[in-house]
mmCIF file of C-alpha atoms and ligand atoms in Angstrom:
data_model
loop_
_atom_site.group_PDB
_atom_site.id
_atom_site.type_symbol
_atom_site.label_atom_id
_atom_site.label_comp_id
_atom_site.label_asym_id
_atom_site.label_seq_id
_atom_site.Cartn_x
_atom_site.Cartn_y
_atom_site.Cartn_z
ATOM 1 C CA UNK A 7 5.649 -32.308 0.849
ATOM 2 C CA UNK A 8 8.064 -29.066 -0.324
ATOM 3 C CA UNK A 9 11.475 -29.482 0.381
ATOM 4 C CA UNK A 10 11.983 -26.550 -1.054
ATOM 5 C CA UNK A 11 14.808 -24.649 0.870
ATOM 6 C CA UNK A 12 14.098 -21.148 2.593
ATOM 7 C CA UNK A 13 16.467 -19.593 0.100
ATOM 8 C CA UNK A 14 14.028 -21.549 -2.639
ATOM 9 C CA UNK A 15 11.270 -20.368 -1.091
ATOM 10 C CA UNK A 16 12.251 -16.624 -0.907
ATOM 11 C CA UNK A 17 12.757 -16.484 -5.028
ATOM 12 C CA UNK A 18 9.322 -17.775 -5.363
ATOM 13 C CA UNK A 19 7.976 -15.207 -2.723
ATOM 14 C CA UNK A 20 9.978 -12.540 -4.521
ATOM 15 C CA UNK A 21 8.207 -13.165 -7.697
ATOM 16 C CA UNK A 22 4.606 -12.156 -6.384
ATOM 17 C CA UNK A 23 4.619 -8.402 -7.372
ATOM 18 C CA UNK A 24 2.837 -7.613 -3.441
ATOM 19 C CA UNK A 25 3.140 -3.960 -3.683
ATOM 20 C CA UNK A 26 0.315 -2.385 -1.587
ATOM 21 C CA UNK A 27 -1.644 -1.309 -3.479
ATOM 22 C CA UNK A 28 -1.781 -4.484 -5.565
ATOM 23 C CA UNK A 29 -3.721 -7.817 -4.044
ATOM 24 C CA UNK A 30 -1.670 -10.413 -2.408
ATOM 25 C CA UNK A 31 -3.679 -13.094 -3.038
ATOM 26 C CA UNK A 32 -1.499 -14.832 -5.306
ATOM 27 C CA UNK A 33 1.234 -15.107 -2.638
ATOM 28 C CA UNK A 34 -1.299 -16.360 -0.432
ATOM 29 C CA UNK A 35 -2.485 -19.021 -2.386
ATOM 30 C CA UNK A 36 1.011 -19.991 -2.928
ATOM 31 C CA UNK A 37 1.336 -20.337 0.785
ATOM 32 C CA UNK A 38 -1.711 -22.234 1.605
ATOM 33 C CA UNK A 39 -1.025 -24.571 -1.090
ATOM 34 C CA UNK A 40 2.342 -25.086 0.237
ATOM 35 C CA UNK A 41 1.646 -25.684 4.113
ATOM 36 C CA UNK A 42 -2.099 -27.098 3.704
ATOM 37 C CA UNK A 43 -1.193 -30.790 2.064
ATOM 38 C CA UNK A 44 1.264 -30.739 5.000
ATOM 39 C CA UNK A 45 -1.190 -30.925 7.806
ATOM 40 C CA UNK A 46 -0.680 -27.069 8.737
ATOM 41 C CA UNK A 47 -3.998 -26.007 9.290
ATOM 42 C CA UNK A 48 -4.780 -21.943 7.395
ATOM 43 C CA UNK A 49 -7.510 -19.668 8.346
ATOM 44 C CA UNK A 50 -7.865 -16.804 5.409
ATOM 45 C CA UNK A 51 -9.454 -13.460 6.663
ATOM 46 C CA UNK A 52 -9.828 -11.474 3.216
ATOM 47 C CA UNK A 53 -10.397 -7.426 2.921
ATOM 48 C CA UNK A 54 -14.093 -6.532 2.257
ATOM 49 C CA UNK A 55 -13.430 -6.216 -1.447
ATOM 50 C CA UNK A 56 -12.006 -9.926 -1.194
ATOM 51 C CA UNK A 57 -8.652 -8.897 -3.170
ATOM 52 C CA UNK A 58 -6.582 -9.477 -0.601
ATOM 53 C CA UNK A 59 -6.019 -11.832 2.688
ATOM 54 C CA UNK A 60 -4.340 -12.520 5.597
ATOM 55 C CA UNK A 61 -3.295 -15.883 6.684
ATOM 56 C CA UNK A 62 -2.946 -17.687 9.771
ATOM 57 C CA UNK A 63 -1.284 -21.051 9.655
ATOM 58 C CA UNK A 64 -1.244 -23.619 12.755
ATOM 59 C CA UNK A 65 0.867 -26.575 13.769
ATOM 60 C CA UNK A 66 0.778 -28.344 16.884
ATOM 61 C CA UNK A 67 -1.379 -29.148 20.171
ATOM 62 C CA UNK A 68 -4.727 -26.793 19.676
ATOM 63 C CA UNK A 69 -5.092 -26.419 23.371
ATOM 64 C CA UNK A 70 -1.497 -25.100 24.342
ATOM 65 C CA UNK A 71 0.238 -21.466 24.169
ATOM 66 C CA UNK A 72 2.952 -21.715 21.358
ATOM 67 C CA UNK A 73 4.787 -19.296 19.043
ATOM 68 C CA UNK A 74 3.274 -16.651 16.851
ATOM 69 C CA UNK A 75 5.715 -15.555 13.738
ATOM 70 C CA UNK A 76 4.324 -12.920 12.058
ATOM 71 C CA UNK A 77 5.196 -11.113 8.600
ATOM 72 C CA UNK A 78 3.476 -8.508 6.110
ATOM 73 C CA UNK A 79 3.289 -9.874 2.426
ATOM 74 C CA UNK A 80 3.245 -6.509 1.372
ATOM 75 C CA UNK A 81 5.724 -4.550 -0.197
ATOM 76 C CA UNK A 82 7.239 -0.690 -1.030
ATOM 77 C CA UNK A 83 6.644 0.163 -4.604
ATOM 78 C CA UNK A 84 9.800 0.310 -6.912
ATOM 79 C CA UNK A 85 7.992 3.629 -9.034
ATOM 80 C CA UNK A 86 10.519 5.946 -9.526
ATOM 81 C CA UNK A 87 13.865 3.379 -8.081
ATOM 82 C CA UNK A 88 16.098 2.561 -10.333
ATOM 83 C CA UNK A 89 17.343 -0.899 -9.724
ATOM 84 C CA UNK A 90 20.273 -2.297 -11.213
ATOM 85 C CA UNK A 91 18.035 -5.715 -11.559
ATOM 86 C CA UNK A 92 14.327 -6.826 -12.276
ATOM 87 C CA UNK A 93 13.076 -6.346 -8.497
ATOM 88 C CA UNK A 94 10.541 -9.129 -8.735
ATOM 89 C CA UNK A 95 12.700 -11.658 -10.171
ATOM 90 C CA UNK A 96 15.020 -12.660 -7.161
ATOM 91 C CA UNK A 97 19.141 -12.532 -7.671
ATOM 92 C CA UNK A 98 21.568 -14.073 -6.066
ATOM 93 C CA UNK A 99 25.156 -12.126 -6.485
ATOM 94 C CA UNK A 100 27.956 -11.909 -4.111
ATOM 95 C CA UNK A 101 26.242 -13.851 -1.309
ATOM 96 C CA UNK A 102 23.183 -11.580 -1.426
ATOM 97 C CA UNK A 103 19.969 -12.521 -2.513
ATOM 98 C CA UNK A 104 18.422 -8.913 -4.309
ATOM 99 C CA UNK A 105 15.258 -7.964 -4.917
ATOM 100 C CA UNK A 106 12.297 -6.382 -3.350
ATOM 101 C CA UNK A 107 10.696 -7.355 -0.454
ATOM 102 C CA UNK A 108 14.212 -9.433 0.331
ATOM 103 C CA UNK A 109 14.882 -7.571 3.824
ATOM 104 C CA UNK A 110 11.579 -6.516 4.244
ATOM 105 C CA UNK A 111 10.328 -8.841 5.076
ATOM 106 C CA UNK A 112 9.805 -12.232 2.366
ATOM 107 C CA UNK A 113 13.053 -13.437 4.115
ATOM 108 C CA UNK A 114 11.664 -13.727 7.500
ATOM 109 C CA UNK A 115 8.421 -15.417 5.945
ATOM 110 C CA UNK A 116 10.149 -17.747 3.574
ATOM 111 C CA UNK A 117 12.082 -19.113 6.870
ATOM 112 C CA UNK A 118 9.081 -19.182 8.607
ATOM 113 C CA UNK A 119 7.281 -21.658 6.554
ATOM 114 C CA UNK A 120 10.191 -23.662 5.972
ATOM 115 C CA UNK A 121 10.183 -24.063 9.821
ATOM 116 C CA UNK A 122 6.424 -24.612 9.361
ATOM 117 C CA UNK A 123 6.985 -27.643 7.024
ATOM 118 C CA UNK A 124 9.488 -28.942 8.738
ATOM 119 C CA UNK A 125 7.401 -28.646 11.886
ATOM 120 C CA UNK A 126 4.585 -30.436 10.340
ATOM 121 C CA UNK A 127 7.049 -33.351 9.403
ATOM 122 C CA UNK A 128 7.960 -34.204 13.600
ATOM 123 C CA UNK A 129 6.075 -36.999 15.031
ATOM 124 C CA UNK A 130 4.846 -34.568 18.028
ATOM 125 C CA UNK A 131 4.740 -30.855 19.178
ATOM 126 C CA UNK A 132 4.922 -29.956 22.567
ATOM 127 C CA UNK A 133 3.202 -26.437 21.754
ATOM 128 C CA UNK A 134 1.909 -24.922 18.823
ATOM 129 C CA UNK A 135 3.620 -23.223 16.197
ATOM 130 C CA UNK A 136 2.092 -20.136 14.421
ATOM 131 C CA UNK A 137 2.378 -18.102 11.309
ATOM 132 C CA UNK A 138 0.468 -14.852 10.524
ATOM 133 C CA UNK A 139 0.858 -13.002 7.660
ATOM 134 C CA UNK A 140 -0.806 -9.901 6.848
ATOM 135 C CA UNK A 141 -1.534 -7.607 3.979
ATOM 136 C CA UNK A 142 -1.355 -3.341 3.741
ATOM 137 C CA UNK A 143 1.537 -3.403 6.718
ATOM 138 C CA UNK A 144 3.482 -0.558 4.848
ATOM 139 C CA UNK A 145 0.341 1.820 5.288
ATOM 140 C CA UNK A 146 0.126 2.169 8.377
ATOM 141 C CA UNK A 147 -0.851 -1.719 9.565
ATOM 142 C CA UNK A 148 -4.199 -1.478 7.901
ATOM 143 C CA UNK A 149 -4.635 -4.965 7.018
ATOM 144 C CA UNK A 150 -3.732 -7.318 9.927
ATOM 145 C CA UNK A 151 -6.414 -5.303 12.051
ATOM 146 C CA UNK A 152 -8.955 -8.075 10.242
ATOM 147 C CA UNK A 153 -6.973 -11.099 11.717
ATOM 148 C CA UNK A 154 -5.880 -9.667 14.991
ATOM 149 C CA UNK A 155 -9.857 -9.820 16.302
ATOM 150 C CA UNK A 156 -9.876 -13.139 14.957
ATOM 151 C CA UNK A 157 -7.186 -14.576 16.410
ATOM 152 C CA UNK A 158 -8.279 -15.547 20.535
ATOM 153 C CA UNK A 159 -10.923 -17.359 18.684
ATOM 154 C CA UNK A 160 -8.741 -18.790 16.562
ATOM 155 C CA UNK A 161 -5.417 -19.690 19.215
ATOM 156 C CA UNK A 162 -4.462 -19.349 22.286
ATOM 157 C CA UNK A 163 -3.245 -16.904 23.109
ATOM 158 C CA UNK A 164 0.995 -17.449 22.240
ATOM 159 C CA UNK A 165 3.577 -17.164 25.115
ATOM 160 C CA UNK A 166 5.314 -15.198 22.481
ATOM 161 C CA UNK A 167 4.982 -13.638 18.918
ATOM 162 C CA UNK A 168 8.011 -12.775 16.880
ATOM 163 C CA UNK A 169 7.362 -10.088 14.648
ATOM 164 C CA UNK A 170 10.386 -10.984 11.914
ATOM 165 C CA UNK A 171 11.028 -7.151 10.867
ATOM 166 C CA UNK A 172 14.669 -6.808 9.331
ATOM 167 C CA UNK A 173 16.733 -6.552 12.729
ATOM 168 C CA UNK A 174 19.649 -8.400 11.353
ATOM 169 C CA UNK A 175 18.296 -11.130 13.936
ATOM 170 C CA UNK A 176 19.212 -8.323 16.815
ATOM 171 C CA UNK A 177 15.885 -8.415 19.252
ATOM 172 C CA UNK A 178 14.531 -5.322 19.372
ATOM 173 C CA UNK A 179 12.036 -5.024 22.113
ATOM 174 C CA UNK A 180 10.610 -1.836 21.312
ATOM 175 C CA UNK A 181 9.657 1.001 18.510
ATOM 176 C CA UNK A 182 7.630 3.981 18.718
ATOM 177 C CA UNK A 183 3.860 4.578 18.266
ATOM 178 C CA UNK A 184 3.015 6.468 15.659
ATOM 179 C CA UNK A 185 -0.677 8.961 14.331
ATOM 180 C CA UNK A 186 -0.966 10.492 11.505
ATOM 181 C CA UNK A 187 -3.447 13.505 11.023
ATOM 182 C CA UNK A 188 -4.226 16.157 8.406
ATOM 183 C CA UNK A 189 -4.783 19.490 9.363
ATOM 184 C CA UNK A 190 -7.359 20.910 6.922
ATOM 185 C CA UNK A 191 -7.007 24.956 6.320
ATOM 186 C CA UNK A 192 -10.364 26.585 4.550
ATOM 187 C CA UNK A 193 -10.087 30.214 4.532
ATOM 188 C CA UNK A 194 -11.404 32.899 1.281
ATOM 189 C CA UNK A 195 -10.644 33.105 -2.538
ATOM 190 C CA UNK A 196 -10.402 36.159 -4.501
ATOM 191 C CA UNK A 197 -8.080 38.560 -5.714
ATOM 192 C CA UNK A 198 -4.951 39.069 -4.904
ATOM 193 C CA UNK A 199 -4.987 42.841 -5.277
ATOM 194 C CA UNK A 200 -7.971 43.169 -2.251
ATOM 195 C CA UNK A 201 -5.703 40.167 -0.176
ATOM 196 C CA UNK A 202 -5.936 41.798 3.473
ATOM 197 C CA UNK A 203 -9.769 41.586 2.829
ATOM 198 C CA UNK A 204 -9.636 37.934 2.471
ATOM 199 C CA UNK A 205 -8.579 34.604 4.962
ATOM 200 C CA UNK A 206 -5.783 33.331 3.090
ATOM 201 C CA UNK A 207 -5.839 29.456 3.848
ATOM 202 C CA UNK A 208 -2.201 29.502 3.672
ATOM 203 C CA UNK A 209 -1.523 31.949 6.420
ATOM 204 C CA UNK A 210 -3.960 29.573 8.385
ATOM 205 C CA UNK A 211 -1.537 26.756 7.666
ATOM 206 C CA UNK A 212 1.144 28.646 8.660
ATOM 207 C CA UNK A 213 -0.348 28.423 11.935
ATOM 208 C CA UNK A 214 -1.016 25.307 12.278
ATOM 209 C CA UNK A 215 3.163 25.052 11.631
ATOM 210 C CA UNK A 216 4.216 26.950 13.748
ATOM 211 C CA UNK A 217 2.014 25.411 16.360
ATOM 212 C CA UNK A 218 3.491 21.996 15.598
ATOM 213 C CA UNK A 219 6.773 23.292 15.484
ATOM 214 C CA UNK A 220 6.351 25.051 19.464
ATOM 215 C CA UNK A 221 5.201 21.537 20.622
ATOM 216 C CA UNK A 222 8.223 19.768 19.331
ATOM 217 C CA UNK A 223 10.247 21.935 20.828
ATOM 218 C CA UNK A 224 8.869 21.767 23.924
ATOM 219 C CA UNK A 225 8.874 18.439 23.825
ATOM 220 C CA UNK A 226 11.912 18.133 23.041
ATOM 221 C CA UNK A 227 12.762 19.930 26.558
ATOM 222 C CA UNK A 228 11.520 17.131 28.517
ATOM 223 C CA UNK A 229 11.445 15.538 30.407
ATOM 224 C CA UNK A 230 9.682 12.275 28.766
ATOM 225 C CA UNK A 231 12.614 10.763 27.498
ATOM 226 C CA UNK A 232 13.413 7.456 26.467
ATOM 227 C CA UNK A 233 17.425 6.990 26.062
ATOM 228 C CA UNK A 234 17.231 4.083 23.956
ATOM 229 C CA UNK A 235 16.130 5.919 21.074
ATOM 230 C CA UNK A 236 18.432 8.293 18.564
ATOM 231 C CA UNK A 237 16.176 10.600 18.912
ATOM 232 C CA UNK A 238 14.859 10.454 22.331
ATOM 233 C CA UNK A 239 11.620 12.278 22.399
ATOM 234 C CA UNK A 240 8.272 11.739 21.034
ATOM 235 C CA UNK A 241 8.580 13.488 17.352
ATOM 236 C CA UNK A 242 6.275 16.077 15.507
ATOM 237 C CA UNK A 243 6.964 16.309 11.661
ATOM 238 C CA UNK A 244 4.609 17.775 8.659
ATOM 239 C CA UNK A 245 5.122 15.772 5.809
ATOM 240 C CA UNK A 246 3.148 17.560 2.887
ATOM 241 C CA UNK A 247 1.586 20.885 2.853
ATOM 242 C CA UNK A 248 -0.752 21.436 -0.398
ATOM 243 C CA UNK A 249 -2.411 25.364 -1.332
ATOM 244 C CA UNK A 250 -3.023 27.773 -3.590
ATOM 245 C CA UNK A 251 -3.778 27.736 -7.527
ATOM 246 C CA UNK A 252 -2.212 30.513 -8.827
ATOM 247 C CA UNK A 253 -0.289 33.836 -7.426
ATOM 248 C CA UNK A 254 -3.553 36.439 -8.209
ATOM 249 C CA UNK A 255 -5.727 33.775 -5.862
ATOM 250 C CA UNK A 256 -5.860 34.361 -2.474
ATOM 251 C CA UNK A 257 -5.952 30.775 -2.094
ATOM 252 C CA UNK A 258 -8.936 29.583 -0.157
ATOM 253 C CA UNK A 259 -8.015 25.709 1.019
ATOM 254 C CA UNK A 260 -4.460 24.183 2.563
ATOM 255 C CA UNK A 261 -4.210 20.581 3.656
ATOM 256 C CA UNK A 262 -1.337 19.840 5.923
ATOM 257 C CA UNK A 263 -0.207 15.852 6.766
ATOM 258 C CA UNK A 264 1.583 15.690 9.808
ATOM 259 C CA UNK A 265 2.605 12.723 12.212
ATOM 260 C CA UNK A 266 3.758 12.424 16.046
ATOM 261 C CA UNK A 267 5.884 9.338 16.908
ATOM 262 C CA UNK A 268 5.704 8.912 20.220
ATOM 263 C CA UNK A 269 7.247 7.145 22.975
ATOM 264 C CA UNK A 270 5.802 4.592 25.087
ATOM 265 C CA UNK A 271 5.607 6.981 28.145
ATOM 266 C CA UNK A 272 3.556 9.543 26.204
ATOM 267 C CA UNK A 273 0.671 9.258 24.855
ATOM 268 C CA UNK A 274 -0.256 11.220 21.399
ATOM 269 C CA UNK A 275 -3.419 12.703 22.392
ATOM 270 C CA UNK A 276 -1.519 14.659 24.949
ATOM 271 C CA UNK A 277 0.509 15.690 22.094
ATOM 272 C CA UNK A 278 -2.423 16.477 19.618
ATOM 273 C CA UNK A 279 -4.025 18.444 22.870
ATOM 274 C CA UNK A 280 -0.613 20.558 22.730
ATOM 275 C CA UNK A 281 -0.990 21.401 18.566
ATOM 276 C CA UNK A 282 -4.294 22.438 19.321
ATOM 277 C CA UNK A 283 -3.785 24.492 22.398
ATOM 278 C CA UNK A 284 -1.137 26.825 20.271
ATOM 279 C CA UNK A 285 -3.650 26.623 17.093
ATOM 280 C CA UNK A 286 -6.675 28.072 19.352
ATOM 281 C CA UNK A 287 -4.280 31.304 20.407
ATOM 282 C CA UNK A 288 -3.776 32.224 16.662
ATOM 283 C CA UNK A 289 -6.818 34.726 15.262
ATOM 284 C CA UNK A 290 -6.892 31.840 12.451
ATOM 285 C CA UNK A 291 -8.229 28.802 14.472
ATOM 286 C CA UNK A 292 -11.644 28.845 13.369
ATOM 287 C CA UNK A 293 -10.793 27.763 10.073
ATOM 288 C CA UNK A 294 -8.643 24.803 10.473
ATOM 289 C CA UNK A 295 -10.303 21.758 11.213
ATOM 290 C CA UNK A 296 -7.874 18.493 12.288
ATOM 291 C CA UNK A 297 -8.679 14.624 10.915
ATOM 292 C CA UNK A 298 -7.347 11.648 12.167
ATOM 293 C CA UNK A 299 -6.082 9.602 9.340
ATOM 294 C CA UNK A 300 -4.289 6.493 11.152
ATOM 295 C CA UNK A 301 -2.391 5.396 14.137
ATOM 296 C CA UNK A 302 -0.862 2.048 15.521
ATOM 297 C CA UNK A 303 0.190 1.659 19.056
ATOM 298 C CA UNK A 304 4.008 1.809 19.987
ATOM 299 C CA UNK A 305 5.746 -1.484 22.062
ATOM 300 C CA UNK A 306 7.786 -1.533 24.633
ATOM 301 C CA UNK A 307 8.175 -4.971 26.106
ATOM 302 C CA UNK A 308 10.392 -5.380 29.296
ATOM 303 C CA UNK A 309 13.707 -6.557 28.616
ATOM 304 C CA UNK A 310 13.728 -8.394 31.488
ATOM 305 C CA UNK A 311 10.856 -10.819 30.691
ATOM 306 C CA UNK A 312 11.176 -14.757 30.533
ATOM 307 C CA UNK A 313 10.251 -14.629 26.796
ATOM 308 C CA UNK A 314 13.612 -12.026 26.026
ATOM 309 C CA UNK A 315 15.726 -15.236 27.786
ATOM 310 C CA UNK A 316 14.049 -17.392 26.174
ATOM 311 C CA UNK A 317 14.727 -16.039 23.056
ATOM 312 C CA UNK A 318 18.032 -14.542 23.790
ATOM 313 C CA UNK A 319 19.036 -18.768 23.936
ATOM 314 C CA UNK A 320 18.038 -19.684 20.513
ATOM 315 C CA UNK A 321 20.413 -17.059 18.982
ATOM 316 C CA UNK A 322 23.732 -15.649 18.364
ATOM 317 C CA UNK A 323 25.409 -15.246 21.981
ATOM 318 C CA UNK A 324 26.510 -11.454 20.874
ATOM 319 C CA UNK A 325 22.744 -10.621 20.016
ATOM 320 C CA UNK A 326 21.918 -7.150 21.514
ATOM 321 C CA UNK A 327 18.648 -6.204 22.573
ATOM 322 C CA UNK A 328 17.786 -2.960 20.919
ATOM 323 C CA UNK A 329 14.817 -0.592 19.747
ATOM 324 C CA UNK A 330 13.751 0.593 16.576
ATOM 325 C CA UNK A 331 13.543 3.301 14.654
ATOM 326 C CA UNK A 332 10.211 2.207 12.897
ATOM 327 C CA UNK A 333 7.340 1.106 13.556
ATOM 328 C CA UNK A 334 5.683 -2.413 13.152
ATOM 329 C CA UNK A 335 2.807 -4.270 13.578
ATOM 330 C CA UNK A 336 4.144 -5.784 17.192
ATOM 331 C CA UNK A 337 1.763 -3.177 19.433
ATOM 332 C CA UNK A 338 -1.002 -3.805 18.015
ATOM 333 C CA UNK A 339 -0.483 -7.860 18.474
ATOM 334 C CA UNK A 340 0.762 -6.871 22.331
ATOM 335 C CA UNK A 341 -2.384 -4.960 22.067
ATOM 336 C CA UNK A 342 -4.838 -7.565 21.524
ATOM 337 C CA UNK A 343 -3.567 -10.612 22.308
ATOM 338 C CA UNK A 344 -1.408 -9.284 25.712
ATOM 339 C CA UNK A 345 1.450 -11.508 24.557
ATOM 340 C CA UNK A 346 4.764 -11.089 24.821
ATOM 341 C CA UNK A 347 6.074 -9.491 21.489
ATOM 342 C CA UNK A 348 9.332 -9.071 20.682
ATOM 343 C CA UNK A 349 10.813 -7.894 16.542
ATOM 344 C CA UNK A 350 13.445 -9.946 15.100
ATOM 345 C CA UNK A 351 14.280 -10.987 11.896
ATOM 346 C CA UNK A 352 16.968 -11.345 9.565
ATOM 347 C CA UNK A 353 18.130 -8.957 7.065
ATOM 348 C CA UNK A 354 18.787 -4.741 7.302
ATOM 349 C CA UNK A 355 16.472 -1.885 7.704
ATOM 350 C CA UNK A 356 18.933 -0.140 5.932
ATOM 351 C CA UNK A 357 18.576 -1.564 3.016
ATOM 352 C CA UNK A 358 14.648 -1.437 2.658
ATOM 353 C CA UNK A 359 12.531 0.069 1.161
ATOM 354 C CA UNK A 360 15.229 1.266 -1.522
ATOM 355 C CA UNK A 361 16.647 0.420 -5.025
ATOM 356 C CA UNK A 362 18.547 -2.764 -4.942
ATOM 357 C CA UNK A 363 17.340 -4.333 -1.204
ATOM 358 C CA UNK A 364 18.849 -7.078 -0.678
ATOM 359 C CA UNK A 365 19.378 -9.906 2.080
ATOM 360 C CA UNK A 366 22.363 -11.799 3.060
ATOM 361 C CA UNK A 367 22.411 -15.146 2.706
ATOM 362 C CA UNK A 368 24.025 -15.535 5.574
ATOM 363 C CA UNK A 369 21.046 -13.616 7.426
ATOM 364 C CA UNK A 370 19.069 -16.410 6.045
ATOM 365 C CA UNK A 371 21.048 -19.109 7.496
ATOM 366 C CA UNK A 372 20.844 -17.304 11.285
ATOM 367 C CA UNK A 373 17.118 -17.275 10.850
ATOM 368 C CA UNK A 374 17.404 -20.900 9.495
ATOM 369 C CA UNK A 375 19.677 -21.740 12.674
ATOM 370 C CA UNK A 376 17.118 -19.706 14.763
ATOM 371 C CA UNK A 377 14.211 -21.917 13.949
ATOM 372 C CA UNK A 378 16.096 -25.015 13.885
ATOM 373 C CA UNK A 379 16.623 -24.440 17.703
ATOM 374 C CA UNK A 380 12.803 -23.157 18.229
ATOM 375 C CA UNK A 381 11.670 -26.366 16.822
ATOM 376 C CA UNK A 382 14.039 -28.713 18.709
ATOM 377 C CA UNK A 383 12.474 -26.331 21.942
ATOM 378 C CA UNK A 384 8.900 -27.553 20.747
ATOM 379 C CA UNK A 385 9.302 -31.136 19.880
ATOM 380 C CA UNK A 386 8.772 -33.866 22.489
HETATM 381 ZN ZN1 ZN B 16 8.354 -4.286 7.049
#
C-alpha cells in the first residue's frame, strides 16, 4: 500500500515526460502498479499502435452509480519555452509546486488516486468511485474517444463525473464546443508576368476569409448569446494560412485552418452552412474544397441540478459556479454516458500551458479537502 502523499505523488507524475506526441505508457504503468495491489480494479484501452493507453480505475459496489474523476495524462510541449527550471523534474519554491503538467492537469490526477488509495483502504463503499484518465486530450480529445465507448460496459453509468481541469476548484458548469476545419484553395501555377490568365490560389483564400470574417460578424449581431461567456458569441478564427513558393509563381495551392467555438445554443454546422453560403457567391468557389479535421461537443450542464448542490457542499462555501474559456473533454463524457458533468479542479488556467506552470500547494490541499469530504459522502 502507497502512502505516498498527493504532493508525493504529483513529483513522480511530473517526471513522466507525457507530451502528446510522446506515449504515456510509462505514467500508466506507474498508475496501475500503484492502485492495482490495492484492490482498485484498472481496465487499459491502448491506441491501435499500442503506445499509448487510457485507464479506468474502479473502487466500490459494481452494481451502483458512483463518481467518475477524470484527467488527461497528456501534456503541452515545452519546445521553444524557456523555463527557469527542468519542467519534468517537479519544484517546490515559494509554496508552489513548478513544472509541467502541474496545473494542467497531474495535480488533479495525483489527488485523485490518493483519494483512490485511500478509498480502497475503508472497510465499505456505499457507491463506486471512478478514475479515468486519458491520453491525446490537448489535440483536440482524440484519445479518450477509445474509453468513452467502453465505459457503459464497463460502469454504470456515474451520477456524476468531475472533469478536474485547472478551475482553481471554482465549478465551472460549462465551456464551448469547438470544430476545426481546413479550407483547401487549388487554383493555377505559372508566371507571374501572364497572372490575370491564371487562378491564383491565394486570391481563392482570400475568399474563403473574408467569408469567415462576414459570418463572425454576423454572428456576432445576434442574437444567440450566452452572457456567461467573455466573449458571448459562438467564435470564427483562421489560425494558419499557408501559399505560394516564390513572388514570379502564381501560386497554385493555399491551405487555410480555421475553427468555430460555439455555444451550446448553436450548433456549428449552421455556422459552417454560413462560411459556405458567402464562399459559393465569390467567382472563386469552385476551387476551394473544405475538410473537417476535428470537433468535440461543448457542455452546458444546468446549474440548477442536484449534482451542482451536491457538489457545491463538499467545497469552499465562496465557490462560484462559472464557465470556461476552453474546452475539455466533459461533452463528450455528457455525451455518451448522459451523466451529469461538471469541471473542477485545482490549480490556474492561467498558468498552463506556459513556461514555468505551476500549482499551489495550497490548491492541492482544497482538492485534498475536496476528496476527503467525497469519500466520507461514500463510505457506510
Ligand atoms: Zn487540460
Amino acid at each position: 500500500m502507497s502512502n505516498l502523499s498527493s504532493i508525493q505523488l504529483l513529483k513522480k507524475l511530473v517526471a513522466f515526460d507525457t507530451t502528446s506526441y510522446k506515449s504515456n505508457l510509462e505514467l500508466i504503468m506507474f498508475v496501475k502498479n500503484l492502485l492495482e495491489p490495492a484492490g482498485i480494479s484498472i481496465t487499459l484501452n491502448f491506441n491501435p499502435e499500442q503506445t499509448k493507453a487510457n485507464l479506468l480505475a474502479s473502487i466500490g459496489p459494481k452494481d451502483q452509480a458512483g463518481v467518475l474523476l477524470s484527467g488527461h495524462t497528456d501534456v503541452v510541449p515545452v519546445e521553444g519555452q524557456a523555463w527557469s527550471s527542468e519542467p519534468f523534474q517537479a519544484l517546490i519554491k515559494d509554496d508552489k509546486i513548478y513544472g509541467r503538467g502541474t496545473a494542467d492537469m497531474k495535480g488533479f490526477i495525483a489527488c485523485a488516486m490518493h483519494a483512490m488509495l485511500k478509498a480502497a483502504q475503508m472497510p465499505e463503499l456505499t457507491k463506486p468511485l471512478h478514475l479515468c484518465l486519458s491520453y491525446d486530450e490537448e489535440i483536440g480529445c482524440i484519445g479518450v474517444r477509445g474509453i468513452l465507448g467502453l465505459l457503459s460496459e464497463l460502469i454504470i453509468q456515474p451520477e456524476l463525473c468531475v472533469i478536474g481541469e485547472p478551475t482553481s476548484m471554482n465549478i465551472a458548469t460549462g465551456h464551448k464546443g469547438k470544430a476545426v476545419f481546413k479550407a483547401i484553395c487549388r487554383g493555377q501555377e505559372g508566371h507571374s508576368a501572364l497572372a490575370p490568365l491564371y487562378v491564383n490560389a491565394i486570391y481563392c483564400a482570400q475568399s474563403v476569409v473574408e467569408a469567415i470574417t462576414t459570418t463572425q460578424k454576423q454572428i456576432a449581431e445576434g442574437p444567440i448569446v450566452d452572457m456567461d461567456y467573455d466573449v458571448p458569441y459562438t467564435t470564427v478564427h483562421v489560425g494558419k494560412i499557408q501559399g505560394g513558393k516564390a513572388l514570379n509563381i502564381v501560386p497554385n495551392e493555399c491551405v487555410l485552418d480555421y475553427e468555430i467555438r460555439n455555444v451550446a445554443e448553436q450548433n456549428t454546422e449552421s455556422v459552417q452552412e454560413k462560411i459556405f453560403e458567402y464562399v459559393e457567391q465569390s467567382p472563386y468557389a469552385k476551387f476551394v474544397s473544405f475538410q473537417e479535421i476535428n470537433q468535440y461537443p461543448g457542455l452546458n450542464t444546468s446549474t440548477t441540478i442536484q449534482a451542482v448542490k451536491f457538489l457545491q457542499t463538499l467545497l469552499d462555501p465562496a465557490t462560484e459556479l462559472q464557465k470556461i474559456s476552453f474546452g475539455t473533454e466533459g461533452g463528450l463524457f455528457h455525451q455518451q454516458l448522459n451523466s451529469a458533468v461538471l469541471v473542477c479542479g485545482p490549480g490556474s488556467i492561467q498558468v498552463a500551458h506556459k513556461p514555468d506552470e505551476y500549482i499551489e500547494i495550497s490548491q492541492m490541499q482544497e482538492c485534498d479537502a475536496f476528496f476527503e469530504r467525497l469519500l466520507s459522502h461514500i463510505k457506510r
